[in-house]
PDB file of N, CA and C in Angstrom:
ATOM      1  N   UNK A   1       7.077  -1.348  21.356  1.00  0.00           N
ATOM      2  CA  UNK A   1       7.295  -1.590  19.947  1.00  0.00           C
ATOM      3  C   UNK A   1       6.591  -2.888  19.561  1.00  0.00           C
ATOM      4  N   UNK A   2       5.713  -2.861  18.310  1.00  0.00           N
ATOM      5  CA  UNK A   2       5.028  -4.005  18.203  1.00  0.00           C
ATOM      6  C   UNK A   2       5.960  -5.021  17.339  1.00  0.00           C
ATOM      7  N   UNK A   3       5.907  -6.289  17.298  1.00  0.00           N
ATOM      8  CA  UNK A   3       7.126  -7.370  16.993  1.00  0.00           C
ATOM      9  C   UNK A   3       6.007  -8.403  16.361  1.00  0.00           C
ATOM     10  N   UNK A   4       5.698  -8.151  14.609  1.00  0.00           N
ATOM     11  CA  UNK A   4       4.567  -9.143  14.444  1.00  0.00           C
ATOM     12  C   UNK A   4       5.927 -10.160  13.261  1.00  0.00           C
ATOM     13  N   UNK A   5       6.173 -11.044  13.478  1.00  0.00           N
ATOM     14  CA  UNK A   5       6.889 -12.023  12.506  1.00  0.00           C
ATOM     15  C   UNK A   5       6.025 -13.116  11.923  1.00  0.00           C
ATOM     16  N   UNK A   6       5.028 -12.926  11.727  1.00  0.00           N
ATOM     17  CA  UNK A   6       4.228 -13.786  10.654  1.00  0.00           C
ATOM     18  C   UNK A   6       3.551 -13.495   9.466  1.00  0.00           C
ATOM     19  N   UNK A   7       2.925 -14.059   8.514  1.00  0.00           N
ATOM     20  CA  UNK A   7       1.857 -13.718   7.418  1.00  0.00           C
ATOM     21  C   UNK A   7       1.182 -11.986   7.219  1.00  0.00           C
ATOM     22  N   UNK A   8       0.830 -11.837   8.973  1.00  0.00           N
ATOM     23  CA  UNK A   8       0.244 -10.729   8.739  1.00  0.00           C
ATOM     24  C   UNK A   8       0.945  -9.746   9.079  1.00  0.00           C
ATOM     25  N   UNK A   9       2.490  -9.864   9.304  1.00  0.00           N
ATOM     26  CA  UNK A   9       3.508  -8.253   9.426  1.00  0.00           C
ATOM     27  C   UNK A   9       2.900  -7.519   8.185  1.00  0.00           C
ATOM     28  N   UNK A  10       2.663  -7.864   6.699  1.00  0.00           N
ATOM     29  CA  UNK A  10       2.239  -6.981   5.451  1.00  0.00           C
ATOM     30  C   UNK A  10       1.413  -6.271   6.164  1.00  0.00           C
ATOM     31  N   UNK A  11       0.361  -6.540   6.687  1.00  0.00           N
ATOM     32  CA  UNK A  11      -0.648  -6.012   6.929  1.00  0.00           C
ATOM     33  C   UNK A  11      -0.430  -4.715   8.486  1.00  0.00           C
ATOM     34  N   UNK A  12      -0.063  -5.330   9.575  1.00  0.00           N
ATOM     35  CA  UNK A  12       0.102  -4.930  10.980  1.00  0.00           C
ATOM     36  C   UNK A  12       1.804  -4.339  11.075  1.00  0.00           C
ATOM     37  N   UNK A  13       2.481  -4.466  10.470  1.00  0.00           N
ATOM     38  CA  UNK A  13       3.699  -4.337  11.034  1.00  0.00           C
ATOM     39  C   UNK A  13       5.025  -4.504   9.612  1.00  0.00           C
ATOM     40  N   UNK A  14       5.022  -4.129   8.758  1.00  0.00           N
ATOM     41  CA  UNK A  14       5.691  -4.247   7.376  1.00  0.00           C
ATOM     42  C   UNK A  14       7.524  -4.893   7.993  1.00  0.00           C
ATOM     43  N   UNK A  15       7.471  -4.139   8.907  1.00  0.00           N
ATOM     44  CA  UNK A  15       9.393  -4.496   9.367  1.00  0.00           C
ATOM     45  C   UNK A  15       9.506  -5.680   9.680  1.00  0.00           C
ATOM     46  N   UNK A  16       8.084  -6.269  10.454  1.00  0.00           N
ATOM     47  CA  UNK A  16       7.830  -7.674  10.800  1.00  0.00           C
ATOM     48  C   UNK A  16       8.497  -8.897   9.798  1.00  0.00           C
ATOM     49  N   UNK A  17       8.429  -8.569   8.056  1.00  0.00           N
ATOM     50  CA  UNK A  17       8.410  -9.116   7.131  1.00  0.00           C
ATOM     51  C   UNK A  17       9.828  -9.788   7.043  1.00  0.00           C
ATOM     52  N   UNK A  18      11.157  -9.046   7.680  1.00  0.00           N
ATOM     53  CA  UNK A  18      12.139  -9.442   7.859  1.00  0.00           C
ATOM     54  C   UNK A  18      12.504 -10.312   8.690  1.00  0.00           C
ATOM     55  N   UNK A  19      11.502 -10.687   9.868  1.00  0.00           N
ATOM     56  CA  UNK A  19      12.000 -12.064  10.683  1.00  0.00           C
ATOM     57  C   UNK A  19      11.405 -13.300   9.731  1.00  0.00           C
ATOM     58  N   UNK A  20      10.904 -12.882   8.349  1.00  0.00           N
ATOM     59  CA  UNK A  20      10.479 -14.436   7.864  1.00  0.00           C
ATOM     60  C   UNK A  20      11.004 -14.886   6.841  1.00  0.00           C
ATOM     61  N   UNK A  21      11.084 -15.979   6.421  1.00  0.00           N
ATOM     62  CA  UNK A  21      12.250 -16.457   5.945  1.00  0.00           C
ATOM     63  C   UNK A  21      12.046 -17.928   5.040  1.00  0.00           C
ATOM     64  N   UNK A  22      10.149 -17.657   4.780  1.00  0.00           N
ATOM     65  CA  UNK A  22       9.532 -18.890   3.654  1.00  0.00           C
ATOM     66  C   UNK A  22       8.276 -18.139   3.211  1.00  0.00           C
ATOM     67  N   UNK A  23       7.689 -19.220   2.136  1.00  0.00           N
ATOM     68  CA  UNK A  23       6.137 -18.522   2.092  1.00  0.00           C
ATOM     69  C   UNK A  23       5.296 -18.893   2.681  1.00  0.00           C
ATOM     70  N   UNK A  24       4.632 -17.677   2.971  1.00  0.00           N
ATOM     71  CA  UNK A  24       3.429 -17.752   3.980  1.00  0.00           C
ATOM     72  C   UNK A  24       2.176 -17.725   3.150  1.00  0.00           C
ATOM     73  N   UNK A  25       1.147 -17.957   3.599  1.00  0.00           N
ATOM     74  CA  UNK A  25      -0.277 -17.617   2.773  1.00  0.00           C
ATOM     75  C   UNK A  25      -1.062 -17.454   4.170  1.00  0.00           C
ATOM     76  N   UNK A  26      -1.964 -16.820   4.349  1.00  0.00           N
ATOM     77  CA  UNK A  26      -3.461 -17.078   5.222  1.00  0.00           C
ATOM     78  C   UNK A  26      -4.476 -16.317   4.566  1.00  0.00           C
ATOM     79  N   UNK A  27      -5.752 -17.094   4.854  1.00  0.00           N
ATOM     80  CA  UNK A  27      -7.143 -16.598   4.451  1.00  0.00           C
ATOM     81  C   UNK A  27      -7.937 -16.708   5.217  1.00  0.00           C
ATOM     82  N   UNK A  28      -8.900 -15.882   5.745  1.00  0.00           N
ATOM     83  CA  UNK A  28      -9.812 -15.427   6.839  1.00  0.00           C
ATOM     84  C   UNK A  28     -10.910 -15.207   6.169  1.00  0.00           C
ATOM     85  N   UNK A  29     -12.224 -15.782   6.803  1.00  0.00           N
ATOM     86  CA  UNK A  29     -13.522 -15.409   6.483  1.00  0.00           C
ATOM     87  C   UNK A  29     -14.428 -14.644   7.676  1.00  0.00           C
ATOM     88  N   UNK A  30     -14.644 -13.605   7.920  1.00  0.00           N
ATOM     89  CA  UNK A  30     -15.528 -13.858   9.151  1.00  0.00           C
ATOM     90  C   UNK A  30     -16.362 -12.667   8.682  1.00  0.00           C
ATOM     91  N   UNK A  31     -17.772 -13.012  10.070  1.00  0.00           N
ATOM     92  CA  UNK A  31     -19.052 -12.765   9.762  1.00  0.00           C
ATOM     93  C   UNK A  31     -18.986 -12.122  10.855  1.00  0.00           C
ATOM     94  N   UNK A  32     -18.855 -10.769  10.645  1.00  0.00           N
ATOM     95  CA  UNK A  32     -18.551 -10.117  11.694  1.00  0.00           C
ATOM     96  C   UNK A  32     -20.383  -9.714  12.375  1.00  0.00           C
ATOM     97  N   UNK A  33     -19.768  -9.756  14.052  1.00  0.00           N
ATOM     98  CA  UNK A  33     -20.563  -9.294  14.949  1.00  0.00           C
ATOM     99  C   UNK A  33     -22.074 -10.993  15.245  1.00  0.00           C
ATOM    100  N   UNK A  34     -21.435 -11.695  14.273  1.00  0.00           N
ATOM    101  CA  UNK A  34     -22.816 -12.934  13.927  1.00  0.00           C
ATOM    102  C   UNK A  34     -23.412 -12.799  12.782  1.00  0.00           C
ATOM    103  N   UNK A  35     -23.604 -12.138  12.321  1.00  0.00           N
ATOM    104  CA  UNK A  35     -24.396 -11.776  10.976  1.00  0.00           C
ATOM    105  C   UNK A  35     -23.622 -11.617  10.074  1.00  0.00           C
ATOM    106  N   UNK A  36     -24.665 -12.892   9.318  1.00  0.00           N
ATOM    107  CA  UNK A  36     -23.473 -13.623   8.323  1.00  0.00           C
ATOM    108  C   UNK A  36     -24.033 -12.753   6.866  1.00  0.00           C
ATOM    109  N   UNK A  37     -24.769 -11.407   7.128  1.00  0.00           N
ATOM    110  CA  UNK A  37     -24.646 -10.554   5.801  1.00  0.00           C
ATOM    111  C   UNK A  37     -23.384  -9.564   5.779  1.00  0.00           C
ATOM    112  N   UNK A  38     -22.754  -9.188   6.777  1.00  0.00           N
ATOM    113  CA  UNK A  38     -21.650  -8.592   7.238  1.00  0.00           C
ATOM    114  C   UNK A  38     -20.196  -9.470   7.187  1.00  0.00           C
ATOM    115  N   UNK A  39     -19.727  -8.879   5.700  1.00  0.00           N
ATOM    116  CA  UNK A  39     -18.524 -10.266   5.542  1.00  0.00           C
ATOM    117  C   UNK A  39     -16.995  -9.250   5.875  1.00  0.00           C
ATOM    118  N   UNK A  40     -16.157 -10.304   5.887  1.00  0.00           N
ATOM    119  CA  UNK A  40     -15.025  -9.458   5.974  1.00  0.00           C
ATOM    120  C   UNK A  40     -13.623 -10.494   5.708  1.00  0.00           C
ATOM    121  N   UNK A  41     -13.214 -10.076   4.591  1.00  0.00           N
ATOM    122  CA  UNK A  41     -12.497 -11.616   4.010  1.00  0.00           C
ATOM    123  C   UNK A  41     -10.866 -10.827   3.877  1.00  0.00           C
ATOM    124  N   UNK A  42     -10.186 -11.532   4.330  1.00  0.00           N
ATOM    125  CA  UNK A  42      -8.462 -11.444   4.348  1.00  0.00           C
ATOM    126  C   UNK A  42      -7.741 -12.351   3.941  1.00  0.00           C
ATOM    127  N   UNK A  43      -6.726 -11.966   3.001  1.00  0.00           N
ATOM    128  CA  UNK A  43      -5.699 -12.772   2.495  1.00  0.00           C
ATOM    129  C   UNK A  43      -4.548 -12.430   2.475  1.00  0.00           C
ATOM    130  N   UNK A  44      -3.566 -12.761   3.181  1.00  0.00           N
ATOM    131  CA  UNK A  44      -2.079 -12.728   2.865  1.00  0.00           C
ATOM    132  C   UNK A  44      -1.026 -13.126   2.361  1.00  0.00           C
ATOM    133  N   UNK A  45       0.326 -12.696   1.934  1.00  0.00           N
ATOM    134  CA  UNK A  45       1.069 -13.455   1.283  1.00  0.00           C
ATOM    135  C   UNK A  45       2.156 -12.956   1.938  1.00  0.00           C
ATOM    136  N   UNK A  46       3.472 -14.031   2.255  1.00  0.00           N
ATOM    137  CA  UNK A  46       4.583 -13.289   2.557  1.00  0.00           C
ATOM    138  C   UNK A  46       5.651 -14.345   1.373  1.00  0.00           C
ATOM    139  N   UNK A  47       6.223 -13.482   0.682  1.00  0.00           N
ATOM    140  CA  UNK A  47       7.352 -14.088   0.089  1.00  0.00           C
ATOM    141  C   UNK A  47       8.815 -14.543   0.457  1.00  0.00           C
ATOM    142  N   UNK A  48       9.009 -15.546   0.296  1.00  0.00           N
ATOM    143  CA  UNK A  48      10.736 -15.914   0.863  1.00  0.00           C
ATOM    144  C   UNK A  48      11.461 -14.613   1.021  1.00  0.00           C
ATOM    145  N   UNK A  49      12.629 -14.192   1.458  1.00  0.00           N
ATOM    146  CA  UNK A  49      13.382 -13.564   1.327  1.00  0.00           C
ATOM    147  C   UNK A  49      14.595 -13.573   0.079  1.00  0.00           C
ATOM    148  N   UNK A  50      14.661 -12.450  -0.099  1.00  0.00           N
ATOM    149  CA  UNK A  50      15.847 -12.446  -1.554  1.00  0.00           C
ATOM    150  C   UNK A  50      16.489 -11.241  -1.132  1.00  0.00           C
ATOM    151  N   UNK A  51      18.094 -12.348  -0.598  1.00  0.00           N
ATOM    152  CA  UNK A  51      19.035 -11.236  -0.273  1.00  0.00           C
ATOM    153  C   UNK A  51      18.193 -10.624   0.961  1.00  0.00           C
ATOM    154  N   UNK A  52      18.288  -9.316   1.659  1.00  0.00           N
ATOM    155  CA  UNK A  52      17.882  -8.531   2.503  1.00  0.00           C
ATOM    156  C   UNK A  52      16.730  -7.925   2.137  1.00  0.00           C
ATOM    157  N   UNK A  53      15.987  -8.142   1.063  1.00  0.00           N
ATOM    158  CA  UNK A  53      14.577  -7.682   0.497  1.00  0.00           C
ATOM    159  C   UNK A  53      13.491  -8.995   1.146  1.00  0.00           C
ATOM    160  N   UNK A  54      12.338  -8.305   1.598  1.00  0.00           N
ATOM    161  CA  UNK A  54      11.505  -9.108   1.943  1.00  0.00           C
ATOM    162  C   UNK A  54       9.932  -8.258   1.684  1.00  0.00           C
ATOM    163  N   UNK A  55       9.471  -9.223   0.858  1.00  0.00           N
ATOM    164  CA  UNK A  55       8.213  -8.780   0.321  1.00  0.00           C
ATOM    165  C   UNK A  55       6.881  -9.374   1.087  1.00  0.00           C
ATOM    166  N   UNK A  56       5.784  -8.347   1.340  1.00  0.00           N
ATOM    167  CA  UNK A  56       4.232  -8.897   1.653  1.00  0.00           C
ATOM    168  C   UNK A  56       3.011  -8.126   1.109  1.00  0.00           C
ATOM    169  N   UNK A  57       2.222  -8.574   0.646  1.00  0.00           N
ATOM    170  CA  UNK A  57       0.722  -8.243   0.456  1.00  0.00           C
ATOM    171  C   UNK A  57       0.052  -8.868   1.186  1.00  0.00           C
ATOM    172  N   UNK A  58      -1.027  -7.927   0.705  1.00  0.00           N
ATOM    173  CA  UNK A  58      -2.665  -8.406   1.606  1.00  0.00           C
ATOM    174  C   UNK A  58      -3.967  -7.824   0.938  1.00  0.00           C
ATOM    175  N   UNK A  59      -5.011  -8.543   1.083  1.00  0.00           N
ATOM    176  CA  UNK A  59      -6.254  -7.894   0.429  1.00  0.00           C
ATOM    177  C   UNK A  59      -7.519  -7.997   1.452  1.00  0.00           C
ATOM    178  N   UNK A  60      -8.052  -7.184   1.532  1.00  0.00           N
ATOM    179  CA  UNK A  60      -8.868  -7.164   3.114  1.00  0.00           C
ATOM    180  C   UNK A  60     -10.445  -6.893   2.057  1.00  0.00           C
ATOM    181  N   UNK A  61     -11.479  -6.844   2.359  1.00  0.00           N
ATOM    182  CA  UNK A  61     -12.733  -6.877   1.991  1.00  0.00           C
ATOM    183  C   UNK A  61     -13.800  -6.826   2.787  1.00  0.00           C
ATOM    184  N   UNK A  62     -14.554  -6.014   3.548  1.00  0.00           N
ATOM    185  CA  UNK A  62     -15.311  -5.172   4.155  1.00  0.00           C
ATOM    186  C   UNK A  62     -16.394  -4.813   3.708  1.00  0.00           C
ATOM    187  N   UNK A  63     -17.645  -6.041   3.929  1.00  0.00           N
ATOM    188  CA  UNK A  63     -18.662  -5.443   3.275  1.00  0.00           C
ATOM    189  C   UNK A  63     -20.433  -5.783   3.702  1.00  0.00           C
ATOM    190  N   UNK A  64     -20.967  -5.395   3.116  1.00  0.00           N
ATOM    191  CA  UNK A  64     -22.279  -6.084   3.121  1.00  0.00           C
ATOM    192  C   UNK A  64     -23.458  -6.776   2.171  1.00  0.00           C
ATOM    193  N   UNK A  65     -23.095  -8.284   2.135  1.00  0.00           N
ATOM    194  CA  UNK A  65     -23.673  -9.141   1.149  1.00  0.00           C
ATOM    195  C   UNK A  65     -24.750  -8.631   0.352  1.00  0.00           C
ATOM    196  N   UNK A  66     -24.302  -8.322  -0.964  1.00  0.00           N
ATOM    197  CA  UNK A  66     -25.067  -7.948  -2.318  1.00  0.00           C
ATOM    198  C   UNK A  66     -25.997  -6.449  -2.119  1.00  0.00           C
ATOM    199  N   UNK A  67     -24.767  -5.623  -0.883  1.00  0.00           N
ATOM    200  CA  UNK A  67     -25.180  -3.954  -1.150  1.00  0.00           C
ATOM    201  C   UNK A  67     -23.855  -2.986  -1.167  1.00  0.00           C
ATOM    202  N   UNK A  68     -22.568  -3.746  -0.855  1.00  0.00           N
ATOM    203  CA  UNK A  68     -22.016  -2.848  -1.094  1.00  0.00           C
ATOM    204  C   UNK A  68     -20.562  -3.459  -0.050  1.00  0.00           C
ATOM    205  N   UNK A  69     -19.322  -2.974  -0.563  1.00  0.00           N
ATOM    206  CA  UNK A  69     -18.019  -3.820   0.140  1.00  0.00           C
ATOM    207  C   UNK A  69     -17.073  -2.439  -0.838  1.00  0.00           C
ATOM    208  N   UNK A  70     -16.272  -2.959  -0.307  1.00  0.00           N
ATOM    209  CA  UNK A  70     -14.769  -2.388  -0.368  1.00  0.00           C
ATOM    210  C   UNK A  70     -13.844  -3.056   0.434  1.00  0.00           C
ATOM    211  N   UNK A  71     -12.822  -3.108  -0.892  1.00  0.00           N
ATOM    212  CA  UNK A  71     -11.313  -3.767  -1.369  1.00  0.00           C
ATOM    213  C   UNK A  71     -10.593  -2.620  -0.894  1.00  0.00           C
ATOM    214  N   UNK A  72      -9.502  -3.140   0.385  1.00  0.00           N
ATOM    215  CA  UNK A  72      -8.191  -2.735   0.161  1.00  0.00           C
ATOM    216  C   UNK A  72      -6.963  -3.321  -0.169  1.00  0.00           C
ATOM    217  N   UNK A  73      -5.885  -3.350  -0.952  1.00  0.00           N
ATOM    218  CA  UNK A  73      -4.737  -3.932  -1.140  1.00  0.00           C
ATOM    219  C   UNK A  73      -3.680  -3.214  -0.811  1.00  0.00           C
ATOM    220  N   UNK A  74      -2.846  -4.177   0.274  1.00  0.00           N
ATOM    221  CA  UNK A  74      -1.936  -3.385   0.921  1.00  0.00           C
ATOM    222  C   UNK A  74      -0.335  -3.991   0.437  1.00  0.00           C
ATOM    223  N   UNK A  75       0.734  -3.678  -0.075  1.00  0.00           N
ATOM    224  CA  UNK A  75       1.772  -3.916  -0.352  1.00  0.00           C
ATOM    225  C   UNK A  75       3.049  -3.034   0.603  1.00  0.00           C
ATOM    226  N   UNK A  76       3.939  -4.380   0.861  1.00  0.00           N
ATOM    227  CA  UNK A  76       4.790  -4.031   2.133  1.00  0.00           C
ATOM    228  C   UNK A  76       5.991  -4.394   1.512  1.00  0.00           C
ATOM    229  N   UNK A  77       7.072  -3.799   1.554  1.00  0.00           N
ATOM    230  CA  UNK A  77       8.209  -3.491   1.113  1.00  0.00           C
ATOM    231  C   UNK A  77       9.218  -3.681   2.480  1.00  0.00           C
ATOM    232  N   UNK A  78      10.483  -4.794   2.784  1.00  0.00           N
ATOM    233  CA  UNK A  78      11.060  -4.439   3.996  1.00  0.00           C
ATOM    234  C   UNK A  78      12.530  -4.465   4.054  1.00  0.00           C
ATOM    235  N   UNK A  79      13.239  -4.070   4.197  1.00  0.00           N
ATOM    236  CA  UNK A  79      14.616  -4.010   4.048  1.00  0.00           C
ATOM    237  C   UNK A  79      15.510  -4.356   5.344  1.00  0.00           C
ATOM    238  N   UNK A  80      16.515  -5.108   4.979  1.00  0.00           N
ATOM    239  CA  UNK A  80      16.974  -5.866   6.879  1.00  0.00           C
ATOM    240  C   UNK A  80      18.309  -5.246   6.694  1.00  0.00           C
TER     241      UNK A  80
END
């Protein structure tokens, strides 16, 4: 069973979202493989907890500099 309790449970693991218990943020840039026309940019959010509700997003970006990328936005919902 995978056990992710940080920033990126939204993303890897949504149930994760319930071991956290402040706000989180992270942002990632990388140039995948070395080649820095090949981008790939991540952002997360985890929100405090309210009550037994615990909220996360994320926005991931997958692309290749000035031909073409795609946006995913992922929203995580977790209940304890």
């Amino acid at each position: 069973m995978a056990s992710t309790g940080d920033v990126t449970a939204g993303y890897w693991n949504p149930a994760g979202l319930t071991k956290t218990d402040q706000l989180s943020v992270m942002l990632t840039n990388t140039w995948m493989y070395g080649v820095s026309d090949i981008e790939n940019y991540y952002l997360a959010l985890d929100l405090p907890r309210l009550g037994p509700v615990s909220f996360g997003a994320s926005w991931v970006r997958l692309g290749i500099k000035d031909l073409y990328n795609e946006d995913t936005l992922n929203l995580a919902l977790a209940v304890d």
